[in-house]
Short mmCIF file of C-alpha atoms in Angstrom, two decimals:
data_model
loop_
_atom_site.label_atom_id
_atom_site.label_comp_id
_atom_site.label_asym_id
_atom_site.label_seq_id
_atom_site.Cartn_x
_atom_site.Cartn_y
_atom_site.Cartn_z
CA MET A 1 22.77 -67.72 -32.21
CA SER A 2 20.04 -65.20 -31.72
CA ASN A 3 19.79 -63.49 -28.37
CA THR A 4 16.72 -61.54 -27.37
CA PHE A 5 17.20 -59.14 -24.48
CA ILE A 6 14.41 -57.74 -22.33
CA VAL A 7 15.43 -54.59 -20.47
CA ASP A 8 13.14 -53.37 -17.69
CA ASP A 9 12.39 -49.64 -17.68
CA GLN A 10 14.15 -49.33 -14.31
CA ASP A 11 17.43 -50.88 -15.49
CA ALA A 12 20.45 -48.63 -14.93
CA SER A 13 21.39 -48.83 -18.63
CA ILE A 14 18.37 -46.66 -19.54
CA GLU A 15 18.95 -42.92 -19.17
CA TYR A 16 16.09 -40.51 -18.42
CA THR A 17 16.10 -36.72 -18.66
CA GLY A 18 13.26 -34.46 -17.60
CA HIS A 19 10.45 -35.49 -15.26
CA TRP A 20 9.60 -39.24 -15.14
CA ASN A 21 7.55 -41.17 -12.56
CA VAL A 22 7.95 -44.80 -11.50
CA SER A 23 4.84 -46.85 -10.81
CA GLY A 24 3.38 -50.17 -11.76
CA GLN A 25 0.72 -52.72 -11.19
CA GLN A 26 -0.12 -56.15 -12.51
CA PRO A 27 0.19 -57.11 -15.32
CA ASP A 28 3.15 -54.75 -15.86
CA PHE A 29 6.62 -56.27 -16.11
CA SER A 30 8.12 -55.09 -12.81
CA HIS A 31 7.34 -51.32 -12.93
CA THR A 32 6.65 -48.68 -15.56
CA ALA A 33 8.20 -45.29 -16.17
CA SER A 34 5.77 -42.55 -17.15
CA SER A 35 5.93 -38.92 -18.15
CA GLY A 36 3.51 -36.26 -19.27
CA SER A 37 6.20 -33.57 -19.49
CA ALA A 38 7.01 -32.19 -22.93
CA GLY A 39 10.71 -32.68 -23.65
CA ALA A 40 11.20 -35.61 -21.25
CA THR A 41 13.53 -38.10 -22.94
CA MET A 42 14.61 -41.71 -22.53
CA SER A 43 17.72 -43.08 -24.24
CA PHE A 44 19.13 -46.59 -24.41
CA SER A 45 22.30 -47.82 -26.12
CA PHE A 46 22.48 -51.41 -27.36
CA SER A 47 24.32 -53.67 -29.78
CA GLY A 48 21.94 -55.46 -32.11
CA ASN A 49 19.76 -55.30 -35.20
CA PHE A 50 16.23 -54.69 -33.89
CA ILE A 51 14.48 -53.02 -30.94
CA THR A 52 10.92 -52.50 -29.80
CA ALA A 53 9.46 -50.46 -26.94
CA VAL A 54 6.58 -51.90 -24.91
CA GLY A 55 4.33 -49.91 -22.61
CA ASP A 56 0.79 -49.22 -21.48
CA PHE A 57 -2.15 -47.18 -22.75
CA PHE A 58 -4.48 -45.82 -20.10
CA ALA A 59 -8.05 -44.60 -20.39
CA GLY A 60 -8.27 -40.84 -20.69
CA GLY A 61 -6.22 -38.45 -22.76
CA THR A 62 -3.59 -39.08 -25.40
CA CYS A 63 0.08 -38.16 -25.74
CA ASP A 64 2.32 -37.44 -28.70
CA ALA A 65 5.89 -38.72 -28.60
CA SER A 66 8.67 -39.67 -30.99
CA PHE A 67 11.20 -42.47 -31.39
CA SER A 68 14.49 -42.29 -33.25
CA ILE A 69 17.56 -44.46 -33.71
CA ASP A 70 21.06 -42.98 -33.82
CA GLY A 71 19.78 -39.42 -34.27
CA ALA A 72 17.90 -40.20 -37.51
CA SER A 73 14.63 -38.42 -38.30
CA PRO A 74 12.14 -39.25 -35.53
CA THR A 75 8.98 -41.29 -36.02
CA ASN A 76 6.02 -39.57 -34.37
CA VAL A 77 3.54 -41.72 -32.46
CA THR A 78 0.29 -40.89 -30.67
CA SER A 79 -1.07 -43.04 -27.86
CA PRO A 80 -4.61 -44.14 -28.67
CA ALA A 81 -7.64 -42.85 -26.79
CA THR A 82 -8.96 -45.93 -24.97
CA ASN A 83 -11.86 -46.66 -22.68
CA ASP A 84 -9.96 -49.39 -20.82
CA ASN A 85 -6.37 -49.69 -19.63
CA GLN A 86 -4.24 -51.74 -22.04
CA TYR A 87 -1.01 -53.26 -20.74
CA GLN A 88 2.16 -54.46 -22.51
CA GLN A 89 1.33 -52.86 -25.84
CA THR A 90 3.87 -52.26 -28.59
CA LEU A 91 4.65 -48.55 -28.59
CA TRP A 92 7.14 -48.63 -31.48
CA THR A 93 9.26 -51.12 -33.41
CA SER A 94 12.43 -50.30 -35.33
CA PRO A 95 13.06 -51.39 -38.88
CA THR A 96 15.77 -54.03 -39.27
CA LEU A 97 19.06 -52.33 -38.44
CA ASN A 98 22.62 -53.07 -39.42
CA ASP A 99 24.01 -55.30 -36.69
CA GLY A 100 26.06 -53.07 -34.42
CA ASN A 101 25.90 -50.34 -31.80
CA HIS A 102 22.82 -48.12 -31.75
CA THR A 103 21.04 -45.67 -29.45
CA LEU A 104 17.25 -45.44 -29.13
CA PHE A 105 15.70 -42.09 -28.17
CA TYR A 106 12.09 -41.71 -26.92
CA THR A 107 10.87 -38.13 -26.44
CA VAL A 108 7.55 -36.84 -25.07
CA SER A 109 6.16 -34.09 -27.32
CA SER A 110 2.84 -33.24 -25.64
CA CYS A 111 -0.11 -34.67 -23.72
CA ASN A 112 -3.65 -33.38 -24.17
CA SER A 113 -4.67 -33.40 -20.50
CA SER A 114 -2.99 -33.14 -17.12
CA GLY A 115 -3.67 -36.83 -16.36
CA SER A 116 -2.16 -38.15 -19.60
CA PHE A 117 1.23 -39.85 -19.67
CA VAL A 118 3.41 -41.99 -21.90
CA TRP A 119 4.13 -45.32 -20.17
CA LEU A 120 7.27 -47.39 -20.83
CA ASP A 121 7.31 -50.93 -19.41
CA TYR A 122 10.35 -52.53 -21.09
CA LEU A 123 12.55 -52.67 -24.18
CA LEU A 124 13.11 -55.79 -26.27
CA TYR A 125 16.04 -56.09 -28.67
CA ASN A 126 17.82 -58.75 -30.76
CA SER A 127 21.50 -59.40 -31.26
CA SER A 128 22.95 -61.17 -34.32
CA ASN A 129 21.98 -64.67 -35.59
CA ALA A 130 24.35 -67.60 -36.17
CA SER A 131 24.12 -70.93 -37.99
CA VAL A 132 26.29 -74.06 -38.00
CA THR A 133 27.20 -75.73 -41.32
CA GLY A 134 28.54 -79.31 -41.60
CA ALA A 135 30.67 -80.80 -44.45
CA THR A 136 27.93 -82.90 -46.09
CA HIS A 137 24.74 -81.25 -44.92
CA SER A 138 23.54 -78.16 -43.20
CA LEU A 139 21.88 -78.01 -39.82
CA THR A 140 20.58 -74.73 -38.52
CA ILE A 141 19.86 -74.46 -34.85
CA GLN A 142 18.32 -71.32 -33.53
CA ILE A 143 18.54 -70.82 -29.82
CA ARG A 144 16.72 -67.89 -28.38
CA VAL A 145 18.09 -66.83 -25.07
CA TYR A 146 15.97 -64.23 -23.36
CA HIS A 147 18.10 -62.14 -21.05
CA ILE A 148 15.87 -60.27 -18.65
CA LEU A 149 17.53 -57.37 -16.85
CA VAL A 150 15.77 -56.23 -13.70
CA HIS A 151 17.61 -53.75 -11.51
CA GLY A 152 20.92 -54.87 -12.99
CA ILE A 153 20.33 -58.58 -12.29
CA GLN A 154 20.24 -60.82 -15.35
CA HIS A 155 17.83 -63.76 -15.60
CA ARG A 156 17.93 -66.22 -18.55
CA GLU A 157 15.27 -68.22 -20.38
CA ARG A 158 16.15 -70.58 -23.28
CA MET A 159 14.03 -71.75 -26.20
CA THR A 160 15.43 -73.95 -29.00
CA SER A 161 14.14 -74.69 -32.50
CA GLU A 162 15.90 -76.90 -35.04
CA GLY A 163 15.63 -76.97 -38.83
CA ARG A 164 17.35 -79.35 -41.27
#
């Protein structure tokens, strides 16, 4: 079974250090956390094999930040300079990881103007897959269960696909 978890930026399992703001507007998922302060960090521990960070890009300046998993060398990212606000954009996606416990780190390096921020809306991660094998034939059923955590309350959505 494959489980996909969506973790809102305001969930208690996400740890923030440094200066972060909470705001949000439609079409954000709940709220967003933002920071323009160099050295501000977000960390999140999870058990799985893949994670992606989703956030917003706003018109104006740009920010440099980095992502790393389990203390490995960070991947530097720069928010694009845009003329229009762009919501629910992929900020960073991990490579496929060994299934197990990991910690994601997101660190603000610098922003080029006082009105520039990095914006985190939510995290999305996968747990391990499973398949069922019969004696004479094989049937694989993938069930994606989306667990959405908002302020510590879990909501579930199910999607099923079958292959023979």
